[in-house]
Amino acid sequence: MRRRTTIAALAAVLSFSPLAAQAAPASADGGTSSTPRSVATSTSSAGVDPASACGDLVQLAPVLSSDHTPDGKQITPKPTADGRRVPVIIVHGWVSYDTHSDARDHLFSKYVDRTADPAGGTGYLLAQSQYRSSLIGMLQQVPGAEVYTFDFSQVGSRWVTDPQIGPKLSQAIECLSDSYQQKPVLVTHSMGGLVARQALSNNDSKGRPISGRVSNVLAVGAPNNGSDSAQMIASALTIGSEIPLAGLPIRMLWDCIGQCSEQMDATNTTCTGIRAVDAFRSSGGEALRTGSAQLAQLPWWPDNVKVTAYVGDIQMGGISLFGLNSPRLLDLGDLLVSVDSAKAGSQRSRQVNCEYGIISTKSAETGLVRLMLAGQGNSVEQPADLLSSPCFHEAMLHETTITGDLQRDLTEVLGADTAWHAPAAGSEQSAAATTVAAVRESR
């Protein structure tokens, strides 16, 4: 058990580094080759188009000219066959951020550049010539999808109950559902799933459940039961700091992380330069640990919203030679979130597995191929190693199977009736409803 904990904790520490390297941008203006969009070409006397009306809460994602359809053409968003446009809200995870630009430093904006091996194995990194689109670009190709990003990076180290996180997402849902008269779909990653759970537990400005305004949540790697890895790291550091004399360096590190976390919570500035480290003991970081009091108090997914979970499982195998296979040693989930935690509360799930054998014919073959292709970089498809695994927590957002499932599932959702019908309130008609009527007439 000690060995299992040590390996998983080490893997989790290593897995933090790509996320930690991100620094929240000063703005979300986008890249030079992006095309800003509006859902309307004109406004009415009742108000402005939804992108402007809800602009303080969410941002309409631009269509990047560097994103393409599978046949290499430019992406042109279009309505559903019956003329509907439905808001799709992207919700990022802990100490991450949402800004869609050619810089591609937002996780949903990175190119889909790897694939899990359907036959079992480590998976592959795609050749650069095979890149076509980011996940946001793929979602923008779904008929009817109006993709918005919800960014809470300025308070990203805090827990989901912060007014600028869950409650603000509730306001965004209300604004967009009123403006479009359609129920938004939420696409979440990591703690974004918990943000969605908190938002859906609130009421709108008229006292009606926000959950009645949302049709589906598509949740990638949501730590519904918390992160075992985060809990193990915290436990290891706590225990280590208590060792007489030998624990002094660990105790100093633990105190330093605590001070950095306080700074992150207060001002969203870093002291080590590594956001995941600075925020590890923040209110959000502590709440993400398995068994935390904050998670226990967080309302569960509402029954009237369909939740689809997207899950990665990195499986550390034993010996596999000459047709003989020993049991797997470890199922690490996506290195940060276990399979059970990611699937908890969902009605359906999509899963990719990546197998890494200690001694196996397949691992020997992929190791030889990787060695032969060393130095060719993104110019050629090659096997992925553990730290570039397609099943890793962040990499699932740019893995072909998961992103393909997301695109198909969103197509299915938007093909259904997503109309939002507010309960009757006399003859009163909201300004947003009047606006959306004018918007539709202008198309």
Coordinates of C-alpha atoms in Angstrom, one line a residue:
M1 CA 0.0 0.0 0.0
R2 CA 2.9 2.4 0.8
R3 CA 4.4 1.6 -2.6
R4 CA 1.0 2.3 -4.4
T5 CA 0.7 5.6 -2.5
T6 CA 4.3 6.7 -3.4
I7 CA 4.0 5.9 -7.1
A8 CA 0.6 7.6 -7.4
A9 CA 1.7 10.7 -5.5
L10 CA 4.9 10.9 -7.6
A11 CA 2.8 10.7 -10.8
A12 CA 0.5 13.4 -9.5
V13 CA 3.4 15.7 -8.8
L14 CA 4.8 15.2 -12.3
S15 CA 1.3 15.7 -13.8
F16 CA 0.9 19.1 -12.2
S17 CA 3.8 20.6 -14.2
P18 CA 2.1 21.2 -17.5
L19 CA -0.8 22.9 -15.8
A20 CA 1.4 24.8 -13.5
A21 CA 3.4 26.2 -16.3
Q22 CA 0.4 28.2 -17.5
A23 CA 0.1 31.8 -16.5
A24 CA -3.3 33.5 -16.8
P25 CA -3.4 36.0 -19.6
A26 CA -3.9 39.7 -19.0
S27 CA -6.8 39.7 -21.5
A28 CA -8.7 37.3 -23.8
D29 CA -8.4 39.4 -26.9
G30 CA -7.5 36.5 -29.1
G31 CA -4.9 36.0 -31.8
T32 CA -4.3 38.0 -35.0
S33 CA -5.8 35.4 -37.3
S34 CA -9.1 34.9 -35.4
T35 CA -12.4 36.0 -36.6
P36 CA -14.6 37.7 -34.0
R37 CA -18.3 36.7 -34.2
S38 CA -21.6 38.0 -33.1
V39 CA -24.8 36.0 -33.1
A40 CA -26.7 39.0 -34.5
T41 CA -25.9 41.5 -37.2
S42 CA -28.3 44.1 -35.8
T43 CA -29.9 45.1 -32.5
S44 CA -33.4 46.0 -31.4
S45 CA -34.7 48.8 -29.3
A46 CA -35.2 46.2 -26.5
G47 CA -31.4 45.6 -26.2
V48 CA -28.3 44.2 -27.8
D49 CA -27.3 40.8 -29.1
P50 CA -26.7 38.0 -26.6
A51 CA -22.9 38.1 -26.9
S52 CA -23.0 41.7 -25.8
A53 CA -25.8 41.3 -23.3
C54 CA -24.0 38.5 -21.4
G55 CA -20.5 39.8 -22.2
D56 CA -19.6 40.6 -18.5
L57 CA -20.3 36.9 -17.7
V58 CA -19.1 34.9 -20.7
Q59 CA -17.2 35.5 -24.0
L60 CA -18.3 34.3 -27.4
A61 CA -15.3 32.2 -28.7
P62 CA -13.9 33.5 -32.0
V63 CA -13.5 31.1 -34.9
L64 CA -9.8 30.7 -35.5
S65 CA -8.6 30.7 -39.1
S66 CA -6.0 28.1 -37.9
D67 CA -8.8 25.7 -37.0
H68 CA -10.2 23.6 -39.8
T69 CA -12.7 20.9 -40.6
P70 CA -11.5 17.4 -41.2
D71 CA -11.2 18.1 -45.0
G72 CA -9.1 21.2 -44.3
K73 CA -11.7 23.8 -44.9
Q74 CA -12.4 26.9 -42.8
I75 CA -15.0 26.5 -40.0
T76 CA -18.3 28.2 -40.6
P77 CA -20.7 28.0 -37.6
K78 CA -24.3 27.3 -38.7
P79 CA -27.7 26.7 -37.0
T80 CA -29.4 23.4 -36.6
A81 CA -31.6 22.1 -39.4
D82 CA -34.6 23.9 -37.8
G83 CA -32.8 27.2 -37.4
R84 CA -31.8 27.0 -33.7
R85 CA -28.6 28.3 -32.1
V86 CA -27.8 26.9 -28.7
P87 CA -25.2 28.4 -26.2
V88 CA -22.5 25.9 -25.2
I89 CA -20.5 27.1 -22.2
I90 CA -16.9 26.0 -21.7
V91 CA -15.9 25.8 -18.0
H92 CA -12.2 25.4 -17.2
G93 CA -10.6 23.7 -14.2
W94 CA -8.6 24.7 -11.1
V95 CA -5.9 27.4 -11.7
S96 CA -6.5 27.2 -15.4
Y97 CA -8.2 29.8 -17.6
D98 CA -10.4 30.2 -20.7
T99 CA -9.3 32.3 -23.6
H100 CA -9.5 31.1 -27.2
S101 CA -6.7 32.4 -29.4
D102 CA -4.0 31.4 -31.8
A103 CA -1.6 31.3 -28.9
R104 CA -3.4 28.0 -28.0
D105 CA -2.4 28.2 -24.4
H106 CA -5.9 27.5 -23.2
L107 CA -6.4 23.7 -22.8
F108 CA -9.6 23.7 -24.9
S109 CA -7.7 25.6 -27.6
K110 CA -4.8 23.2 -28.1
Y111 CA -4.7 21.2 -31.2
V112 CA -6.1 17.6 -31.0
D113 CA -2.7 16.0 -31.4
R114 CA -2.8 12.5 -29.8
T115 CA -4.8 9.3 -29.7
A116 CA -5.3 6.5 -27.3
D117 CA -4.6 3.1 -28.7
P118 CA -7.9 1.2 -29.1
A119 CA -6.1 -2.1 -29.0
G120 CA -4.6 -1.3 -25.7
G121 CA -1.2 0.3 -25.3
T122 CA 0.4 3.7 -24.7
G123 CA -1.3 5.6 -27.5
Y124 CA 0.3 7.8 -30.1
L125 CA 1.3 11.4 -30.6
L126 CA 0.0 12.5 -34.0
A127 CA 2.2 14.0 -36.8
Q128 CA 1.8 17.8 -37.0
S129 CA 0.5 17.4 -40.5
Q130 CA -2.5 15.5 -39.0
Y131 CA -3.6 18.4 -36.8
R132 CA -6.9 19.9 -37.9
S133 CA -8.6 21.7 -35.0
S134 CA -8.8 22.4 -31.3
L135 CA -11.6 21.0 -29.2
I136 CA -13.4 24.4 -29.3
G137 CA -13.0 24.4 -33.1
M138 CA -14.6 20.9 -33.2
L139 CA -17.5 22.0 -31.1
Q140 CA -18.0 25.1 -33.3
Q141 CA -18.5 22.7 -36.2
V142 CA -21.6 21.2 -34.6
P143 CA -24.7 22.7 -36.2
G144 CA -26.4 25.0 -33.7
A145 CA -23.5 25.4 -31.3
E146 CA -22.7 28.9 -30.1
V147 CA -19.5 28.3 -28.1
Y148 CA -18.9 30.6 -25.1
T149 CA -16.0 30.5 -22.6
F150 CA -16.5 31.2 -18.9
D151 CA -13.3 32.4 -17.3
F152 CA -12.8 32.6 -13.5
S153 CA -9.0 32.6 -13.6
Q154 CA -8.8 35.8 -11.5
V155 CA -10.2 33.8 -8.6
G156 CA -9.1 30.4 -9.8
S157 CA -7.5 29.3 -6.5
R158 CA -10.7 29.7 -4.6
W159 CA -13.5 27.2 -4.0
V160 CA -16.5 27.0 -6.3
T161 CA -18.9 28.8 -3.9
D162 CA -17.0 32.1 -4.4
P163 CA -19.4 34.7 -5.9
Q164 CA -17.2 35.0 -9.0
I165 CA -17.2 31.2 -9.7
G166 CA -20.4 29.1 -9.2
P167 CA -22.9 31.9 -8.6
K168 CA -21.5 33.8 -11.6
L169 CA -21.9 30.8 -13.8
S170 CA -25.5 30.6 -12.7
Q171 CA -25.9 34.2 -13.9
A172 CA -24.3 33.4 -17.2
I173 CA -26.7 30.4 -17.7
E174 CA -29.7 32.6 -16.9
C175 CA -28.6 35.4 -19.2
L176 CA -27.9 33.0 -22.2
S177 CA -31.0 30.9 -21.7
D178 CA -33.1 34.1 -21.7
S179 CA -31.3 35.5 -24.7
Y180 CA -31.4 32.4 -26.9
Q181 CA -34.6 30.9 -25.4
Q182 CA -32.6 27.7 -25.5
K183 CA -31.1 25.6 -22.6
P184 CA -27.3 25.9 -22.6
V185 CA -25.1 22.9 -22.6
L186 CA -22.1 22.9 -20.3
V187 CA -18.7 21.4 -21.3
T188 CA -16.5 21.2 -18.3
H189 CA -13.0 20.1 -17.4
S190 CA -11.7 19.0 -14.0
M191 CA -12.9 21.4 -11.2
G192 CA -15.1 23.0 -13.9
G193 CA -17.4 20.0 -13.2
L194 CA -17.7 21.0 -9.6
V195 CA -18.3 24.6 -10.6
A196 CA -21.2 23.3 -12.7
R197 CA -22.6 21.3 -9.8
Q198 CA -22.5 24.4 -7.6
A199 CA -24.1 26.6 -10.3
L200 CA -26.9 24.2 -11.0
S201 CA -27.8 24.1 -7.3
N202 CA -28.7 27.8 -7.3
N203 CA -31.9 29.7 -8.2
D204 CA -32.3 32.3 -10.9
S205 CA -33.2 35.9 -10.3
K206 CA -36.9 34.9 -10.1
G207 CA -36.4 32.1 -7.6
R208 CA -36.6 29.3 -10.2
P209 CA -34.0 26.4 -10.2
I210 CA -31.1 27.1 -12.6
S211 CA -31.0 23.4 -13.3
G212 CA -34.2 23.8 -15.2
R213 CA -32.4 26.0 -17.7
V214 CA -29.6 23.5 -18.6
S215 CA -30.1 20.4 -20.7
N216 CA -26.8 18.5 -20.5
V217 CA -23.3 18.6 -18.9
L218 CA -20.4 17.0 -20.7
A219 CA -17.8 16.6 -18.0
V220 CA -14.2 15.7 -18.7
G221 CA -12.2 14.4 -15.7
A222 CA -14.5 15.9 -13.0
P223 CA -13.2 15.1 -9.5
N224 CA -16.8 14.4 -8.2
N225 CA -15.5 12.5 -5.1
G226 CA -12.2 14.6 -5.0
S227 CA -8.7 13.9 -6.1
D228 CA -6.9 11.0 -4.4
S229 CA -3.6 12.2 -5.7
A230 CA -4.1 15.7 -4.2
Q231 CA -5.0 14.1 -0.9
M232 CA -2.0 11.7 -0.9
I233 CA 0.4 14.6 -1.6
A234 CA -1.0 16.6 1.2
S235 CA -0.8 13.6 3.6
A236 CA 2.8 12.8 2.6
L237 CA 3.9 16.4 3.1
T238 CA 2.1 16.7 6.5
I239 CA 3.5 13.4 7.8
G240 CA 7.0 14.2 6.5
S241 CA 7.0 17.6 8.2
E242 CA 6.4 16.0 11.5
I243 CA 9.6 13.9 11.4
P244 CA 12.0 15.3 14.1
L245 CA 14.9 17.2 12.6
A246 CA 14.7 15.4 9.2
G247 CA 11.3 16.9 8.6
L248 CA 12.5 20.5 9.0
P249 CA 13.0 21.1 5.2
I250 CA 9.6 19.6 4.5
R251 CA 8.0 21.7 7.2
M252 CA 9.6 24.9 5.7
L253 CA 8.3 23.9 2.3
W254 CA 4.8 23.2 3.7
D255 CA 4.8 26.6 5.4
C256 CA 6.0 28.3 2.2
I257 CA 3.2 26.7 0.2
G258 CA 0.7 27.8 2.8
Q259 CA 1.9 31.4 2.5
C260 CA 1.8 31.2 -1.4
S261 CA -1.7 29.8 -1.2
E262 CA -2.9 32.7 1.0
Q263 CA -1.4 35.1 -1.5
M264 CA -3.1 33.3 -4.4
D265 CA -6.5 33.5 -2.6
A266 CA -6.1 37.1 -1.8
T267 CA -4.5 38.6 -4.9
N268 CA -4.2 35.8 -7.5
T269 CA -0.5 36.5 -7.7
T270 CA 2.2 33.8 -7.5
C271 CA 5.3 33.6 -5.3
T272 CA 7.0 30.4 -6.8
G273 CA 5.8 31.1 -10.3
I274 CA 4.1 27.6 -10.4
R275 CA 0.4 28.2 -10.0
A276 CA -0.6 24.7 -9.0
V277 CA 2.1 24.8 -6.2
D278 CA 1.1 28.3 -5.1
A279 CA -2.5 27.4 -4.8
F280 CA -2.1 23.8 -3.4
R281 CA -3.2 24.9 0.1
S282 CA -5.7 27.5 -1.1
S283 CA -9.4 27.1 -0.4
G284 CA -9.9 25.5 -3.8
G285 CA -6.9 23.3 -3.5
E286 CA -7.8 21.9 -0.1
A287 CA -11.4 21.4 -1.1
L288 CA -10.4 19.2 -4.1
R289 CA -8.9 16.6 -1.8
T290 CA -10.8 13.4 -1.4
G291 CA -12.9 13.5 1.8
S292 CA -12.9 17.3 2.2
A293 CA -15.7 18.9 4.1
Q294 CA -16.3 21.3 1.2
L295 CA -16.9 18.4 -1.2
A296 CA -19.2 16.8 1.3
Q297 CA -21.3 20.0 1.4
L298 CA -21.4 20.5 -2.4
P299 CA -24.8 19.7 -3.9
W300 CA -24.9 16.7 -6.2
W301 CA -25.8 16.7 -9.9
P302 CA -29.5 17.5 -10.2
D303 CA -31.7 14.7 -11.5
N304 CA -33.2 16.8 -14.3
V305 CA -29.8 17.4 -16.0
K306 CA -28.2 14.6 -18.0
V307 CA -24.4 14.2 -17.2
T308 CA -22.0 12.5 -19.5
A309 CA -18.5 11.7 -18.0
Y310 CA -15.3 11.5 -20.1
V311 CA -12.7 9.4 -18.3
G312 CA -9.1 8.4 -18.7
D313 CA -7.4 5.4 -17.1
I314 CA -3.7 5.0 -17.1
Q315 CA -3.0 1.4 -16.2
M316 CA 0.3 0.3 -15.0
G317 CA 0.7 -3.4 -16.0
G318 CA 2.7 -6.2 -14.8
I319 CA 4.5 -8.8 -17.0
S320 CA 3.1 -9.7 -20.4
L321 CA 5.2 -12.1 -22.4
F322 CA 4.6 -15.1 -24.7
G323 CA 0.8 -14.9 -24.2
L324 CA 1.0 -14.9 -20.4
N325 CA -0.3 -11.8 -18.5
S326 CA 0.0 -11.0 -14.9
P327 CA -2.6 -8.7 -13.2
R328 CA -2.3 -5.0 -13.5
L329 CA -0.5 -3.4 -10.6
L330 CA -2.2 0.0 -10.6
D331 CA -5.1 1.8 -12.1
L332 CA -4.2 5.5 -11.8
G333 CA -7.2 7.0 -13.5
D334 CA -6.0 10.1 -15.4
L335 CA -3.2 10.6 -12.8
L336 CA -5.3 13.3 -10.9
V337 CA -8.8 11.9 -10.9
S338 CA -9.8 8.2 -10.4
V339 CA -12.2 6.5 -12.8
D340 CA -14.8 6.2 -10.0
S341 CA -14.6 9.8 -9.1
A342 CA -14.9 11.0 -12.7
K343 CA -17.9 8.7 -13.4
A344 CA -19.8 9.5 -10.1
G345 CA -23.3 10.8 -10.7
S346 CA -23.2 10.5 -14.5
Q347 CA -25.9 8.8 -16.6
R348 CA -23.3 7.6 -19.2
S349 CA -19.6 7.7 -19.7
R350 CA -16.9 7.5 -22.3
Q351 CA -13.5 6.1 -21.4
V352 CA -10.1 5.7 -22.9
N353 CA -7.4 3.4 -21.4
C354 CA -3.6 3.6 -21.8
E355 CA -1.6 0.6 -20.7
Y356 CA 2.0 0.7 -19.6
G357 CA 3.6 -2.7 -19.0
I358 CA 6.6 -3.1 -16.8
I359 CA 7.8 -6.0 -18.9
S360 CA 5.8 -6.7 -22.1
T361 CA 6.2 -7.4 -25.7
K362 CA 4.2 -4.4 -26.7
S363 CA 6.1 -2.0 -24.5
A364 CA 9.4 -3.3 -25.9
E365 CA 8.1 -2.7 -29.4
T366 CA 6.9 0.8 -28.7
G367 CA 10.1 1.6 -27.0
L368 CA 12.1 0.6 -30.0
V369 CA 9.9 2.6 -32.4
R370 CA 10.2 5.7 -30.1
L371 CA 14.0 5.3 -30.1
M372 CA 14.1 5.0 -33.9
L373 CA 11.9 8.1 -34.3
A374 CA 13.8 10.2 -31.7
G375 CA 14.6 13.7 -32.9
Q376 CA 11.9 13.9 -35.5
G377 CA 9.5 15.8 -33.2
N378 CA 6.1 16.7 -34.4
S379 CA 6.9 15.7 -38.0
V380 CA 5.9 12.0 -37.5
E381 CA 3.4 10.0 -35.5
Q382 CA 5.1 8.2 -32.6
P383 CA 4.2 6.3 -29.4
A384 CA 3.4 8.3 -26.4
D385 CA 5.2 7.8 -23.1
L386 CA 3.6 8.1 -19.6
L387 CA 4.1 11.9 -19.3
S388 CA 2.6 12.5 -22.7
S389 CA -0.2 9.9 -22.3
P390 CA -3.4 10.5 -24.2
C391 CA -5.2 9.4 -21.0
F392 CA -3.7 12.1 -18.8
H393 CA -6.0 14.5 -17.1
E394 CA -5.3 17.5 -19.4
A395 CA -4.4 15.5 -22.6
M396 CA -7.9 14.1 -22.8
L397 CA -9.0 17.6 -24.1
H398 CA -6.8 17.0 -27.2
E399 CA -7.2 13.2 -27.6
T400 CA -9.0 12.0 -30.7
T401 CA -11.4 9.5 -29.2
I402 CA -12.6 11.7 -26.3
T403 CA -12.9 14.9 -28.5
G404 CA -14.7 12.9 -31.2
D405 CA -17.1 11.5 -28.6
L406 CA -17.7 15.0 -27.2
Q407 CA -18.5 16.3 -30.7
R408 CA -20.9 13.5 -31.5
D409 CA -22.6 13.8 -28.1
L410 CA -23.0 17.5 -28.5
T411 CA -24.5 16.9 -32.0
E412 CA -26.9 14.5 -30.5
V413 CA -27.9 16.9 -27.7
L414 CA -28.5 19.9 -30.0
G415 CA -30.5 17.7 -32.3
A416 CA -33.1 17.3 -29.5
D417 CA -35.6 19.9 -28.2
T418 CA -33.5 22.3 -26.1
A419 CA -36.1 25.2 -26.0
W420 CA -36.3 27.0 -22.7
H421 CA -39.8 27.9 -21.7
A422 CA -40.1 30.1 -18.6
P423 CA -43.1 29.6 -16.4
A424 CA -45.9 32.0 -17.3
A425 CA -45.6 35.3 -15.5
G426 CA -48.7 37.2 -16.7
S427 CA -48.2 39.2 -19.9
E428 CA -44.7 40.2 -18.9
Q429 CA -42.0 39.6 -21.6
S430 CA -38.4 40.0 -20.6
A431 CA -36.1 42.3 -22.5
A432 CA -33.9 39.3 -23.4
A433 CA -36.9 37.5 -25.0
T434 CA -37.7 40.5 -27.0
T435 CA -34.1 40.8 -28.0
V436 CA -33.8 37.2 -29.2
A437 CA -36.9 37.6 -31.3
A438 CA -35.3 40.6 -33.1
V439 CA -32.0 38.6 -33.4
R440 CA -33.8 35.8 -35.1
E441 CA -35.6 38.1 -37.5
S442 CA -32.3 39.7 -38.5
R443 CA -30.7 36.3 -39.6

